[in-house]
């Protein structure tokens, strides 16, 4: 069974840092692009970042560029999101998602269950 | 960035009704559009990609159409498990963007 399990969320003060992890299983992780999408409480989905299957290419939404870093460890089947200089507006559930296929890289399926990041003083 | 506008923002419908949700892109996106379903407290689920391709396991009462800037998701006969929020997403250009969502509620 294909599974993605996020961890690392929690309560953090503005300006702080947090690293999210997404453990993948049930598929060949190194074959797929991976994505992060977030959802503020009661709000819609917002795209955050993506990384190529080998980790050589990354892209970010303008709202997180320069503050967040996406990375992956294909040997450990794990995706990461390093979040620095956190702001109140970064408060959200963060989902990792796999690309649908190794050619259909910008459709997301499946998704993890999400991890909540709360930025507050 | 390409803005995605969904309408309506919410719709009340009964089991068995035909429901249509519209998604409009601020510029042409060819057919690079997907639809996701999200239920409260649960991660989104991919329903349709590339405008009209049904993801594996998705019931055939769901269908998608459109091209360019205007797209629709149709549920031909609403079932109890379809009450949820639906999001469109464009993949024509980065940053990838979502619509604001359409909540399908029970009438």
Short mmCIF file of C-alpha atoms in Angstrom, two decimals:
data_model
loop_
_atom_site.label_atom_id
_atom_site.label_comp_id
_atom_site.label_asym_id
_atom_site.label_seq_id
_atom_site.Cartn_x
_atom_site.Cartn_y
_atom_site.Cartn_z
CA UNK A 1 0.00 0.00 0.00
CA UNK A 2 1.29 3.42 -0.94
CA UNK A 3 1.61 5.53 2.18
CA UNK A 4 2.90 8.97 3.16
CA UNK A 5 3.23 9.91 6.82
CA UNK A 6 4.13 13.43 7.85
CA UNK A 7 5.66 14.40 11.18
CA UNK A 8 7.41 17.32 12.81
CA UNK A 9 4.61 19.81 13.20
CA UNK A 10 3.90 21.70 16.39
CA UNK A 11 3.71 25.07 18.07
CA UNK A 12 6.54 27.46 17.28
CA UNK A 13 7.12 31.13 17.95
CA UNK A 14 7.36 33.65 15.12
CA UNK A 15 10.88 33.73 13.73
CA UNK A 16 11.52 30.14 14.73
CA UNK A 17 12.41 27.10 12.66
CA UNK A 18 10.85 23.69 12.17
CA UNK A 19 11.63 20.71 9.98
CA UNK A 20 8.82 18.58 8.63
CA UNK A 21 9.36 15.01 7.47
CA UNK A 22 7.31 12.80 5.19
CA UNK A 23 8.06 9.08 5.32
CA UNK A 24 7.13 7.23 2.16
CA UNK A 25 6.44 3.54 1.73
CA UNK A 26 4.83 1.15 -0.72
CA UNK A 27 6.43 2.59 -3.86
CA UNK A 28 9.84 3.37 -5.34
CA UNK A 29 10.33 6.77 -3.75
CA UNK A 30 13.30 7.72 -5.90
CA UNK A 31 11.17 7.55 -9.07
CA UNK A 32 8.73 10.29 -8.14
CA UNK A 33 8.61 14.04 -7.83
CA UNK A 34 7.27 15.10 -4.44
CA UNK A 35 5.31 18.15 -3.29
CA UNK A 36 4.28 20.11 -0.21
CA UNK A 37 0.85 21.77 -0.04
CA UNK A 38 -0.55 23.64 2.95
CA UNK A 39 -3.98 24.56 4.23
CA UNK A 40 -4.59 27.24 6.83
CA UNK A 41 -7.38 26.43 9.31
CA UNK A 42 -10.73 26.70 7.57
CA UNK A 43 -9.14 27.87 4.32
CA UNK A 44 -8.26 26.43 0.92
CA UNK A 45 -5.26 24.61 -0.46
CA UNK A 46 -2.05 26.52 -1.20
CA UNK A 47 0.91 25.11 -3.09
CA UNK A 48 4.27 25.35 -1.32
CA UNK A 49 7.08 23.51 -3.07
CA UNK A 50 8.21 20.59 -5.22
CA UNK A 51 11.36 18.55 -5.73
CA UNK A 52 12.43 16.34 -8.57
CA UNK A 53 12.88 12.62 -8.17
CA UNK A 54 16.65 12.89 -7.80
CA UNK A 55 16.55 16.08 -5.76
CA UNK A 56 18.37 18.15 -8.36
CA UNK A 57 15.48 20.50 -9.10
CA UNK A 58 13.36 22.43 -6.62
CA UNK A 59 10.70 25.12 -6.89
CA UNK A 60 8.94 27.29 -4.32
CA UNK A 61 5.92 29.53 -4.01
CA UNK A 62 6.93 33.18 -3.66
CA UNK A 63 5.46 33.28 -0.16
CA UNK A 64 8.05 30.81 1.16
CA UNK A 65 10.99 31.38 -1.17
CA UNK A 66 14.17 32.10 0.77
CA UNK A 67 12.66 30.81 4.03
CA UNK A 68 11.71 27.20 3.26
CA UNK A 69 13.92 24.47 1.80
CA UNK A 70 12.63 21.22 0.35
CA UNK A 71 14.93 18.21 0.26
CA UNK A 72 14.79 14.45 0.14
CA UNK A 73 16.77 11.39 1.16
CA UNK A 74 16.08 8.68 -1.37
CA UNK A 75 18.03 6.13 0.64
CA UNK A 76 15.70 6.75 3.60
CA UNK A 77 12.54 7.25 1.51
CA UNK A 78 11.93 10.54 3.24
CA UNK A 79 10.93 14.03 2.09
CA UNK A 80 11.72 17.11 4.17
CA UNK A 81 10.62 20.71 4.48
CA UNK A 82 12.94 22.95 6.46
CA UNK A 83 11.01 26.03 7.53
CA UNK A 84 12.91 29.04 8.82
CA UNK A 85 11.85 32.57 9.82
CA UNK A 86 8.35 31.32 10.44
CA UNK A 87 5.48 33.80 10.39
CA UNK A 88 2.01 33.71 11.89
CA UNK A 89 0.63 33.36 8.35
CA UNK A 90 2.54 30.08 7.91
CA UNK A 91 0.13 28.45 10.34
CA UNK A 92 -1.44 25.56 8.46
CA UNK A 93 -1.74 21.84 8.02
CA UNK A 94 1.15 20.81 5.79
CA UNK A 95 0.56 17.91 3.43
CA UNK A 96 3.16 16.04 1.47
CA UNK A 97 1.96 14.55 -1.78
CA UNK A 98 3.43 12.31 -4.41
CA UNK A 99 3.29 13.07 -8.10
CA UNK A 100 0.72 10.91 -9.85
CA UNK A 101 3.40 9.29 -11.99
CA UNK A 102 6.96 9.90 -13.08
CA UNK A 103 5.61 11.67 -16.17
CA UNK A 104 2.49 13.30 -14.72
CA UNK A 105 4.52 15.18 -12.16
CA UNK A 106 2.14 18.01 -11.27
CA UNK A 107 -0.93 16.05 -10.18
CA UNK A 108 -0.92 14.93 -6.57
CA UNK A 109 -1.81 11.42 -5.55
CA UNK A 110 -1.64 10.18 -2.88
CA UNK A 111 -1.43 12.70 -0.04
CA UNK A 112 -0.26 12.23 3.49
CA UNK A 113 -2.54 12.83 6.45
CA UNK A 114 -0.98 16.22 7.17
CA UNK A 115 0.88 17.75 10.09
CA UNK A 116 -0.24 20.95 11.82
CA UNK A 117 2.18 23.82 12.20
CA UNK A 118 1.06 26.62 14.50
CA UNK A 119 3.11 29.81 14.58
CA UNK A 120 2.15 31.90 17.56
CA UNK A 121 3.68 33.78 20.44
CA UNK B 1 0.61 33.61 -11.20
CA UNK B 2 -2.48 32.03 -12.70
CA UNK B 3 -5.57 32.71 -10.59
CA UNK B 4 -8.19 29.98 -10.39
CA UNK B 5 -11.75 31.07 -9.60
CA UNK B 6 -14.37 28.51 -8.65
CA UNK B 7 -18.09 29.02 -8.63
CA UNK B 8 -20.25 28.67 -6.76
CA UNK B 9 -18.41 28.78 -3.44
CA UNK B 10 -21.09 26.53 -2.01
CA UNK B 11 -24.05 24.60 -3.32
CA UNK B 12 -26.89 22.84 -1.54
CA UNK B 13 -28.13 19.73 -3.26
CA UNK B 14 -30.04 16.54 -2.63
CA UNK B 15 -29.04 12.93 -3.17
CA UNK B 16 -29.62 12.13 -6.83
CA UNK B 17 -29.18 15.69 -8.04
CA UNK B 18 -26.86 16.65 -10.88
CA UNK B 19 -24.23 19.09 -9.63
CA UNK B 20 -21.94 21.23 -11.77
CA UNK B 21 -18.96 23.20 -10.45
CA UNK B 22 -17.10 25.72 -12.59
CA UNK B 23 -13.44 26.70 -12.51
CA UNK B 24 -12.09 29.64 -14.47
CA UNK B 25 -8.40 30.35 -15.04
CA UNK B 26 -7.07 33.90 -15.34
CA UNK B 27 -5.24 32.84 -18.50
CA UNK B 28 -5.30 29.83 -20.79
CA UNK B 29 -4.07 26.59 -19.28
CA UNK B 30 -4.79 24.25 -22.20
CA UNK B 31 -6.19 21.15 -20.48
CA UNK B 32 -3.83 21.19 -17.49
CA UNK B 33 -6.51 21.06 -14.85
CA UNK B 34 -7.29 18.64 -12.02
CA UNK B 35 -10.10 18.26 -9.49
CA UNK B 36 -9.72 17.13 -5.89
CA UNK B 37 -12.29 16.16 -3.27
CA UNK B 38 -11.71 16.90 0.40
CA UNK B 39 -13.79 15.82 3.37
CA UNK B 40 -13.42 17.48 6.79
CA UNK B 41 -10.22 16.53 8.59
CA UNK B 42 -9.02 14.35 5.72
CA UNK B 43 -6.41 14.95 3.04
CA UNK B 44 -7.61 15.80 -0.46
CA UNK B 45 -8.17 13.03 -2.97
CA UNK B 46 -7.47 13.30 -6.69
CA UNK B 47 -10.61 12.78 -8.76
CA UNK B 48 -9.79 13.95 -12.27
CA UNK B 49 -6.64 15.14 -14.03
CA UNK B 50 -5.83 16.63 -17.41
CA UNK B 51 -9.39 18.01 -17.48
CA UNK B 52 -11.25 14.75 -18.02
CA UNK B 53 -9.20 11.69 -17.07
CA UNK B 54 -10.79 9.88 -14.16
CA UNK B 55 -8.32 8.73 -11.53
CA UNK B 56 -8.38 5.01 -10.84
CA UNK B 57 -11.16 4.00 -8.46
CA UNK B 58 -13.19 7.19 -8.88
CA UNK B 59 -16.86 6.52 -9.70
CA UNK B 60 -18.01 7.26 -13.22
CA UNK B 61 -20.66 9.71 -11.97
CA UNK B 62 -17.79 12.21 -11.80
CA UNK B 63 -16.77 13.84 -15.05
CA UNK B 64 -14.74 16.82 -16.16
CA UNK B 65 -14.69 18.98 -19.25
CA UNK B 66 -13.35 22.22 -20.66
CA UNK B 67 -10.24 23.74 -22.15
CA UNK B 68 -8.43 27.05 -22.23
CA UNK B 69 -9.85 29.05 -19.34
CA UNK B 70 -13.21 27.45 -18.50
CA UNK B 71 -13.66 24.04 -16.91
CA UNK B 72 -16.42 22.10 -15.20
CA UNK B 73 -16.73 19.21 -12.79
CA UNK B 74 -20.04 17.39 -12.98
CA UNK B 75 -21.46 14.88 -10.55
CA UNK B 76 -24.25 13.20 -12.49
CA UNK B 77 -26.19 11.80 -9.53
CA UNK B 78 -25.06 13.02 -6.12
CA UNK B 79 -24.46 10.31 -3.54
CA UNK B 80 -24.24 10.71 0.26
CA UNK B 81 -20.48 10.20 0.20
CA UNK B 82 -20.04 13.07 -2.29
CA UNK B 83 -20.82 15.79 0.23
CA UNK B 84 -17.43 17.46 0.48
CA UNK B 85 -15.38 20.40 -0.73
CA UNK B 86 -14.01 20.30 -4.27
CA UNK B 87 -10.91 22.13 -5.51
CA UNK B 88 -9.59 22.70 -8.99
CA UNK B 89 -5.84 22.98 -9.62
CA UNK B 90 -3.90 24.16 -12.66
CA UNK B 91 -0.63 22.61 -13.77
CA UNK B 92 0.05 24.74 -16.84
CA UNK B 93 2.70 26.86 -15.18
CA UNK B 94 4.51 27.28 -11.91
CA UNK B 95 3.50 28.18 -9.28
CA UNK B 96 0.80 25.56 -9.34
CA UNK B 97 -2.40 27.09 -8.03
CA UNK B 98 -5.72 25.95 -6.63
CA UNK B 99 -9.18 27.38 -6.78
CA UNK B 100 -10.83 28.57 -3.60
CA UNK B 101 -13.02 25.52 -3.26
CA UNK B 102 -16.70 24.65 -3.64
CA UNK B 103 -18.52 23.12 -0.71
CA UNK B 104 -21.27 20.70 -1.66
CA UNK B 105 -23.76 20.58 1.17
CA UNK B 106 -26.88 18.59 1.89
CA UNK B 107 -30.12 20.38 1.09
#
